[in-house]
Amino acid sequence: MIFIAVSAQAQIDTTLLRRTPADTSKRKMNMDAIYSRPTLQAGKFPVSLGGYVEANYQHLGTDGISEGHQFQFRRLTLFVSSTISSRIKFLSEIEFEPADKEISIEFAAVDVEFHPLFNLRGGMIVNPIGAFNQNHDGPKWEFTDRPISTEKMLPATWSNAGFGVYGKYYQNKWLFGYELYLTSGFDNTIIENEFNRTYLPAAKANTERFEESNNGEPLITGKVAVKNTGIGELGLSYMGGIYNKYQDDGLRLDDKRRVDVFAVDMNTSIKRTGTTFIGEYAWIFVNVPQTYSQQFGNKQHGGFLDIVQPILKNNLLGWRNAVLNLACRLEYVDYNVGRFKETGGNIGDEIWSVMPAVSFRPNPQTVFRLNYRIQKQRDIFANPAINTAGFSFGISTYF
Amino acid sequence: MNKNHFAAIALFLLLITIIISCQKFEPAAPAEDSILDGPVENLTSAQNLQHLAGDVGFNDQVFTAATGLGPVFVATSCGSCHAGDGKGHPFTTLTRFGKNDSLGRNEFDHGPQLQERAIPGYAPEKLPEGTSFAKFMPPINTGLGFIELVSEDDILAMAVGNVNNPDGVRGHPNWALLPTYIKIRPNSKNQGNRYITRFGKKASTYNLLHQTILAYNQDMGIASSFDPSDVFTLLDTDPEISDKIIRDLVFYLQTLKTPIQRDQHNSDVIRGKDLFVQIGCESCHKQTLKTGVSPVLALDNKNFHPYTDLLVHDMGPGLDDGYTEGSAKTSEWRTAPLWGLGLAPKSQGGQFFLLHDGRARSIDEAIRMHGGEALVIKNRYNALQENEKQKVIKFLNSL
């Protein structure tokens, strides 16, 4: 929708390169995140370009062993979008992560709009599980790291080949949105990996999923969300399917085993103080063979809550409308929920983190952030926690 | 310069200060005497490199079906069972079953060790019905290089020294058959084709290479050039681990430091130690042993304090599980080294699981379960006043 508006404006614009600011209209929900980004457009050229970059400095230590000074160039992401004809648009997001020597297409889909309540999307899509997976752009967050639960429990950024439908309905202050996709999905690596735990992100390494599903079974992802423009947004999402290769060449190899993920996400702000709360929590259920090892749990859950408090909104350091925020992120993940068969005792494998932060936004598209992480992690036997703490400083901006 | 520039410079300076003082904001190292992991002192840099390479093999190398795990197995990495080089947990306890004949062959094809877990698609082994078996709790992995260097003469001398022990303490080295890949030390004592073995709960392995190859093969189903047999088919297969990693890992084990005693100067600890010696515990739990010649400076001709005699002793019917190894009879167990005992709960999930199978849930219980050759001395412990017992326990906890 915004792209139609953008090209309509382009007709009368005389400057060659024009900046379309991020659409911050109240009609946007998390599901619109991929489209509501600031982009650059050249005259009448129907293609918009955009992107963001994220770089950090980090100094973390674990139980007396410091990593020292770490300079990290996390990623450069490019968006290319175009309105191909009325009601048909295309958007792609290409990510360069030099540390992984990886150039990956995160998103590349064609949308066909029939009705606000009914649109088709096909291509490489980002599965809408929780809100972070779709709404992960670095400059949107006050923290240099992605939440642990979204990156180390859920597989952000998790995208797959597939197609589906989505739509939105609004009336007065209320918005309702839904999304439903069939895509390729997970594989055995979620319980057979070198992380020594059930680990959905392990499936990201299998790029064959873009060409051929490992077991011919679809992964179903669905999400519903409601938003009240005065209160906030609440999303409920589900993603699930059979993950394992239970047959090959028509021969049976194993039982069919499912992975099911449920997530709740929300964001809200207190008008009077300007405090924003963004949170997400997810539950994962994996059918792990009884005769395999409890090292690989059949249940996980975890989430995060970001609290962001603007403390100065002013002309700061020569930037008009600059904002200085105080923020804090609370995180928890239990990678292995359950009890040992041998003892009936609790299985550990848990992580907690508290991360106070100061962030400075000279403009809404750019953020400088200073974080201090305090993290505790317990092994599978719930032995005394390993402590990690330290500073990170980073910049992230759309361009 | 205006106010803003000053502010910018001040901010920048603040950041630099934080960065320079970063390490102060990171968690301090735990006291050296509170952790087991870590190398002996004064390794050369080449030795440090090899120790670190072995550390990766021990702690970080997690096997999966793709890298050779199983198909039947007990655990996925050395570190899973020996967390932080400490004692294990019932979850990682091994089961061994069946009778071994004079040629070291088990009565069952798939004996003696049970692989009770399997990768997806495979069935794990089941304990043959009606057979006797013993469970083995993973022991502490510290100071192993020192133990490996105790001379066979010294071991034999400790056995000879017990011949007329008035309390009935006897004990003998385990004489066992060796696999062909073991290079026998020059002047190694033998009884026919049997040699003195010293590692393991029944002291049934010759050296750390022997223990390591068995662990790869029997605990994880990893075939090596040393022992290429597959645990599932029992046929030889391709090596699933390189000789280099095995050599590095053995070096890592050899260069692990010894546990450091805590509270040595506490008067209760001193009194407890006196009582420990007085009532005769040291007849088996020998405080001081010495190493022979080693190219590693820290191991070369050193006294060390493991509180074991490396002999197997008849511990009475209570600890007789009906399972033999080498020349150790069913009721015979190697004197458990007591060093690091107080740190056991740090790797056992905050609890004690003592004796060979973890059946004793406290130090006191472990002592009260002594029988056989230790009966007289155990009774002396039982006859101590309660506060004296507490001192003995306090001493053991300081180790």
Coordinates of C-alpha atoms in Angstrom, one line a residue, chain A residues 29 65 115 152 198 202 242 247 252 274 281 290 317 320 347:
Chain A
M29 CA 1.5 -3.9 12.5
I65 CA 38.3 -15.0 30.9
H115 CA -8.4 -7.1 -1.1
K152 CA 19.4 -19.2 19.9
T198 CA 17.6 -29.3 20.8
A202 CA 20.7 -25.6 13.4
I242 CA 7.1 -32.9 10.5
Q247 CA 11.6 -42.0 4.5
R252 CA 10.7 -46.1 5.8
G274 CA 6.4 7.4 26.7
Y281 CA 7.7 -15.6 24.5
Q290 CA 12.4 -42.0 23.5
L317 CA 24.3 17.8 19.5
R320 CA 16.8 18.1 15.7
I347 CA 17.1 -30.8 33.7

